[in-house]
Amino acid sequence: MTRRDCVLSLLSAAALLPGCGGSERRADLVFTSPSEPGVLDPALVSDQASGRVVTSLFEGLMRWNEAGQAVPGLAEGPPQISADKLVYTFRLRPGLQWSNGDPVTVHDLIASWRRVLDPATGADYQNLLYYIKGAAAFGEGKGRFEDVALAAPDDRTLVITLESPTPFFTDLCAFMTLCPVHLKSLAEHGRDAFKPGKLVCNGAYTLAEWRINYRLRLEKNPRYWDAANVRLPLVELRTIVSATTALNHFLTKSADLALDKDGVPVTLVDKLKTEPWFHLGPFLGTNFIRFNCTRAPFTDARVRLAFALCIDRDLLVTKITRMGEPAAYSLTPPGTGANFQPERPAKMHDIDRARQLLAEAGFPGGKNFPLVRYLYPSRDLDNSLAVELQSMWESVLGIQVLPVKQEWKVYLASQKKLDYDLCRSSWVGDYNDPNTFLEQFTSGSGNNRTGWASPAYDALIAAAAREPDDPRRLQQLAHAEALVCWQETPVTPVYHYTGIQFYRPDEIGGVQANLIDEHPFRCMFRKK
């Protein structure tokens, strides 16, 4: 079938799709997502699909621009930073309002950050605030919030004192977890406070509609401080799990934008890469595998490393993903930060050593090894990868692995509860520093999700956080990288992502490939 025939076939199929016609007003931008957003509470969000919505509804001291750079948001300018790089002073813009007209003050930020730190909240990203002096003690239930170094000399000034110099702290202030929430509405409505009709926000958009497993609609917030520069009054996020169906929506112009590799049919990759609306670029993301270190036989590091060493990563990126992704031998992608060099073994696809390690663990040739389950989300690409991984583990180790797919929300819940043997995972950098990939596997991190805890690893991450000399800090992080990937191996990297954007550049502007894969809707506009 020629490329033209292929596209025509998809166009024919698209005529049968729901939502392609009708009299209802079409949104100014329709964006397809392979995953349904989960919670819209900034304190609880941990996945990218939800994060895109949350950063449209809420804004912190800083915000991301289309180039993936942290620029002033609620703050009227960059912070004043003390000579010792420990004290950050932010000044809020005058006249900031919540979507219901209430004023936004620094007290909203302080109270919201207290909620993130409160262990009862269960925030996965709680530790991102631990860079603030006294925050870790309160977050771990060992101290008082009064000792957390946040001061408000007035309603518009916030003074933050850090434990040690943190070169990426300004970037953290743009991250979704540090966005304030309207605590009065939360107290009144509880969980319903993040639903249409009740959600009070301070970002570029408000939540107009949310029909689960169909669509979510965002309307321009007239009380947003920068509303004059928000050029798309109505944005629609449409949840479409099937990559082929998502492509059909784009080809028929029922949708304008797609940003996820999972929205690309694997069988059409080579054809689609030649289209003028298909855009590729590097970004800080890694596909990897988690092992449940609390469940035998993965309680044994030798077993985990054996599984890691027999993965032919080059085969996976050439045969399955086919987007020019680099095979990954570290969690941290090339180009993260400056001058970071991960520590890696000389040979990372080592069949002989994998078999030897499995035998040393008591399972020579896979004998007596129990049936284990590989968990992954129900997407076309992940299904293809699961089949290939299953074949590798069986042919090299003699082990039976049963692929188990789950709908996205169920998959995330299973991962969080450690209800898996081994599972597909991914991480997109929250800021451009290796710490964003490595800190998540400390013992107290809500994003660890492996059951693995290592005092040696925790000590390396903590030492790096205190280290003012950047070369020494990066060396400590490199030691941590080797420990988590190739020594204790609670996780093993598979490949690094390439960023993908489907949009017609003659129709949509304000979309730009960037390292942290941030694409704010408030920056986008229609050309025609």
mmCIF file of N, CA and C in Angstrom, residues 21-81:
data_model
loop_
_atom_site.group_PDB
_atom_site.id
_atom_site.type_symbol
_atom_site.label_atom_id
_atom_site.label_comp_id
_atom_site.label_asym_id
_atom_site.label_seq_id
_atom_site.Cartn_x
_atom_site.Cartn_y
_atom_site.Cartn_z
ATOM 1 N N GLY A 21 -18.506 15.491 13.537
ATOM 2 C CA GLY A 21 -19.437 16.424 12.911
ATOM 3 C C GLY A 21 -20.388 16.971 13.951
ATOM 4 N N GLY A 22 -21.552 17.471 13.517
ATOM 5 C CA GLY A 22 -22.530 17.996 14.452
ATOM 6 C C GLY A 22 -22.482 19.509 14.507
ATOM 7 N N SER A 23 -23.486 20.091 15.218
ATOM 8 C CA SER A 23 -23.627 21.542 15.244
ATOM 9 C C SER A 23 -22.936 22.189 16.431
ATOM 10 N N GLU A 24 -22.457 21.423 17.376
ATOM 11 C CA GLU A 24 -21.794 21.986 18.548
ATOM 12 C C GLU A 24 -20.551 22.771 18.129
ATOM 13 N N ARG A 25 -20.312 23.886 18.846
ATOM 14 C CA ARG A 25 -19.150 24.697 18.513
ATOM 15 C C ARG A 25 -17.858 23.895 18.687
ATOM 16 N N ARG A 26 -17.030 23.917 17.660
ATOM 17 C CA ARG A 26 -15.743 23.237 17.733
ATOM 18 C C ARG A 26 -14.784 24.074 18.580
ATOM 19 N N ALA A 27 -13.971 23.410 19.376
ATOM 20 C CA ALA A 27 -12.979 24.115 20.176
ATOM 21 C C ALA A 27 -11.946 24.771 19.262
ATOM 22 N N ASP A 28 -11.302 25.806 19.763
ATOM 23 C CA ASP A 28 -10.277 26.499 18.992
ATOM 24 C C ASP A 28 -9.036 25.626 18.809
ATOM 25 N N LEU A 29 -8.818 24.714 19.743
ATOM 26 C CA LEU A 29 -7.736 23.737 19.631
ATOM 27 C C LEU A 29 -8.236 22.429 20.199
ATOM 28 N N VAL A 30 -8.134 21.368 19.407
ATOM 29 C CA VAL A 30 -8.483 20.027 19.879
ATOM 30 C C VAL A 30 -7.193 19.212 19.948
ATOM 31 N N PHE A 31 -6.932 18.705 21.128
ATOM 32 C CA PHE A 31 -5.693 17.983 21.414
ATOM 33 C C PHE A 31 -6.047 16.548 21.792
ATOM 34 N N THR A 32 -5.417 15.574 21.152
ATOM 35 C CA THR A 32 -5.698 14.172 21.481
ATOM 36 C C THR A 32 -4.664 13.651 22.471
ATOM 37 N N SER A 33 -5.158 12.886 23.432
ATOM 38 C CA SER A 33 -4.290 12.293 24.449
ATOM 39 C C SER A 33 -4.599 10.811 24.568
ATOM 40 N N PRO A 34 -3.560 9.951 24.591
ATOM 41 C CA PRO A 34 -3.816 8.514 24.731
ATOM 42 C C PRO A 34 -4.186 8.108 26.144
ATOM 43 N N SER A 35 -4.102 9.040 27.094
ATOM 44 C CA SER A 35 -4.397 8.741 28.497
ATOM 45 C C SER A 35 -5.428 9.710 29.040
ATOM 46 N N GLU A 36 -6.374 9.193 29.791
ATOM 47 C CA GLU A 36 -7.352 10.024 30.478
ATOM 48 C C GLU A 36 -6.682 10.730 31.653
ATOM 49 N N PRO A 37 -6.871 12.040 31.805
ATOM 50 C CA PRO A 37 -6.337 12.686 32.999
ATOM 51 C C PRO A 37 -6.883 12.028 34.260
ATOM 52 N N GLY A 38 -6.059 12.004 35.293
ATOM 53 C CA GLY A 38 -6.493 11.443 36.572
ATOM 54 C C GLY A 38 -7.008 12.558 37.453
ATOM 55 N N VAL A 39 -6.410 12.722 38.611
ATOM 56 C CA VAL A 39 -6.815 13.814 39.492
ATOM 57 C C VAL A 39 -6.257 15.133 38.962
ATOM 58 N N LEU A 40 -6.965 16.217 39.268
ATOM 59 C CA LEU A 40 -6.531 17.546 38.840
ATOM 60 C C LEU A 40 -6.067 18.385 40.027
ATOM 61 N N ASP A 41 -5.738 17.730 41.103
ATOM 62 C CA ASP A 41 -5.215 18.375 42.298
ATOM 63 C C ASP A 41 -3.705 18.497 42.159
ATOM 64 N N PRO A 42 -3.149 19.716 42.105
ATOM 65 C CA PRO A 42 -1.696 19.855 41.925
ATOM 66 C C PRO A 42 -0.868 19.065 42.929
ATOM 67 N N ALA A 43 -1.383 18.898 44.145
ATOM 68 C CA ALA A 43 -0.632 18.172 45.166
ATOM 69 C C ALA A 43 -0.542 16.689 44.875
ATOM 70 N N LEU A 44 -1.475 16.155 44.102
ATOM 71 C CA LEU A 44 -1.559 14.709 43.913
ATOM 72 C C LEU A 44 -1.192 14.249 42.513
ATOM 73 N N VAL A 45 -1.048 15.168 41.574
ATOM 74 C CA VAL A 45 -0.766 14.792 40.187
ATOM 75 C C VAL A 45 0.644 14.224 40.065
ATOM 76 N N SER A 46 0.785 13.142 39.287
ATOM 77 C CA SER A 46 2.120 12.577 39.054
ATOM 78 C C SER A 46 2.304 12.107 37.620
ATOM 79 N N ASP A 47 1.272 12.223 36.766
ATOM 80 C CA ASP A 47 1.400 11.759 35.384
ATOM 81 C C ASP A 47 1.284 12.939 34.427
ATOM 82 N N GLN A 48 1.843 12.748 33.221
ATOM 83 C CA GLN A 48 1.934 13.849 32.267
ATOM 84 C C GLN A 48 0.580 14.271 31.728
ATOM 85 N N ALA A 49 -0.318 13.300 31.490
ATOM 86 C CA ALA A 49 -1.634 13.649 30.940
ATOM 87 C C ALA A 49 -2.377 14.589 31.878
ATOM 88 N N SER A 50 -2.346 14.304 33.167
ATOM 89 C CA SER A 50 -3.001 15.176 34.144
ATOM 90 C C SER A 50 -2.239 16.482 34.296
ATOM 91 N N GLY A 51 -0.906 16.408 34.250
ATOM 92 C CA GLY A 51 -0.088 17.597 34.431
ATOM 93 C C GLY A 51 -0.357 18.661 33.384
ATOM 94 N N ARG A 52 -0.625 18.251 32.150
ATOM 95 C CA ARG A 52 -0.905 19.231 31.104
ATOM 96 C C ARG A 52 -2.162 20.033 31.422
ATOM 97 N N VAL A 53 -3.133 19.374 32.035
ATOM 98 C CA VAL A 53 -4.364 20.073 32.413
ATOM 99 C C VAL A 53 -4.108 20.952 33.634
ATOM 100 N N VAL A 54 -3.429 20.398 34.625
ATOM 101 C CA VAL A 54 -3.194 21.118 35.878
ATOM 102 C C VAL A 54 -2.431 22.415 35.636
ATOM 103 N N THR A 55 -1.404 22.389 34.773
ATOM 104 C CA THR A 55 -0.638 23.611 34.530
ATOM 105 C C THR A 55 -1.384 24.589 33.621
ATOM 106 N N SER A 56 -2.513 24.169 33.064
ATOM 107 C CA SER A 56 -3.393 25.102 32.353
ATOM 108 C C SER A 56 -4.368 25.777 33.326
ATOM 109 N N LEU A 57 -4.714 25.054 34.398
ATOM 110 C CA LEU A 57 -5.676 25.554 35.378
ATOM 111 C C LEU A 57 -5.016 26.338 36.511
ATOM 112 N N PHE A 58 -3.786 25.965 36.842
ATOM 113 C CA PHE A 58 -3.108 26.553 37.996
ATOM 114 C C PHE A 58 -1.744 27.097 37.575
ATOM 115 N N GLU A 59 -1.280 28.085 38.328
ATOM 116 C CA GLU A 59 0.030 28.671 38.027
ATOM 117 C C GLU A 59 0.765 28.972 39.323
ATOM 118 N N GLY A 60 2.078 28.699 39.330
ATOM 119 C CA GLY A 60 2.914 28.968 40.476
ATOM 120 C C GLY A 60 3.702 30.252 40.322
ATOM 121 N N LEU A 61 4.706 30.397 41.150
ATOM 122 C CA LEU A 61 5.559 31.586 41.083
ATOM 123 C C LEU A 61 6.172 31.759 39.697
ATOM 124 N N MET A 62 6.551 30.627 39.109
ATOM 125 C CA MET A 62 7.090 30.620 37.759
ATOM 126 C C MET A 62 6.158 29.794 36.872
ATOM 127 N N ARG A 63 6.316 29.897 35.571
ATOM 128 C CA ARG A 63 5.525 29.118 34.616
ATOM 129 C C ARG A 63 6.436 28.746 33.460
ATOM 130 N N TRP A 64 6.044 27.711 32.710
ATOM 131 C CA TRP A 64 6.830 27.294 31.548
ATOM 132 C C TRP A 64 6.417 28.092 30.324
ATOM 133 N N ASN A 65 7.378 28.424 29.476
ATOM 134 C CA ASN A 65 7.042 28.990 28.173
ATOM 135 C C ASN A 65 7.147 27.907 27.103
ATOM 136 N N GLU A 66 6.905 28.267 25.854
ATOM 137 C CA GLU A 66 6.881 27.257 24.788
ATOM 138 C C GLU A 66 8.242 26.629 24.538
ATOM 139 N N ALA A 67 9.318 27.257 25.011
ATOM 140 C CA ALA A 67 10.665 26.708 24.854
ATOM 141 C C ALA A 67 11.068 25.826 26.033
ATOM 142 N N GLY A 68 10.126 25.597 26.983
ATOM 143 C CA GLY A 68 10.434 24.772 28.140
ATOM 144 C C GLY A 68 11.288 25.479 29.167
ATOM 145 N N GLN A 69 11.241 26.806 29.186
ATOM 146 C CA GLN A 69 12.019 27.589 30.143
ATOM 147 C C GLN A 69 11.092 28.131 31.231
ATOM 148 N N ALA A 70 11.607 28.176 32.462
ATOM 149 C CA ALA A 70 10.836 28.733 33.570
ATOM 150 C C ALA A 70 10.932 30.258 33.526
ATOM 151 N N VAL A 71 9.782 30.911 33.404
ATOM 152 C CA VAL A 71 9.718 32.375 33.358
ATOM 153 C C VAL A 71 8.733 32.823 34.436
ATOM 154 N N PRO A 72 8.780 34.096 34.842
ATOM 155 C CA PRO A 72 7.882 34.543 35.913
ATOM 156 C C PRO A 72 6.407 34.282 35.601
ATOM 157 N N GLY A 73 5.701 33.752 36.610
ATOM 158 C CA GLY A 73 4.271 33.513 36.515
ATOM 159 C C GLY A 73 3.564 34.449 37.475
ATOM 160 N N LEU A 74 3.189 33.934 38.662
ATOM 161 C CA LEU A 74 2.619 34.806 39.682
ATOM 162 C C LEU A 74 3.633 35.862 40.120
ATOM 163 N N ALA A 75 4.908 35.498 40.076
ATOM 164 C CA ALA A 75 5.957 36.455 40.438
ATOM 165 C C ALA A 75 6.086 37.520 39.353
ATOM 166 N N GLU A 76 6.299 38.764 39.767
ATOM 167 C CA GLU A 76 6.392 39.838 38.783
ATOM 168 C C GLU A 76 7.753 39.882 38.101
ATOM 169 N N GLY A 77 8.693 39.081 38.564
ATOM 170 C CA GLY A 77 10.006 39.002 37.951
ATOM 171 C C GLY A 77 10.783 37.849 38.553
ATOM 172 N N PRO A 78 11.992 37.611 38.091
ATOM 173 C CA PRO A 78 12.824 36.563 38.689
ATOM 174 C C PRO A 78 13.077 36.865 40.161
ATOM 175 N N PRO A 79 13.370 35.834 40.949
ATOM 176 C CA PRO A 79 13.610 36.076 42.374
ATOM 177 C C PRO A 79 14.931 36.794 42.609
ATOM 178 N N GLN A 80 15.001 37.517 43.702
ATOM 179 C CA GLN A 80 16.271 38.014 44.195
ATOM 180 C C GLN A 80 16.931 36.869 44.960
ATOM 181 N N ILE A 81 18.189 36.589 44.642
ATOM 182 C CA ILE A 81 18.889 35.454 45.256
ATOM 183 C C ILE A 81 20.083 35.998 46.030
#
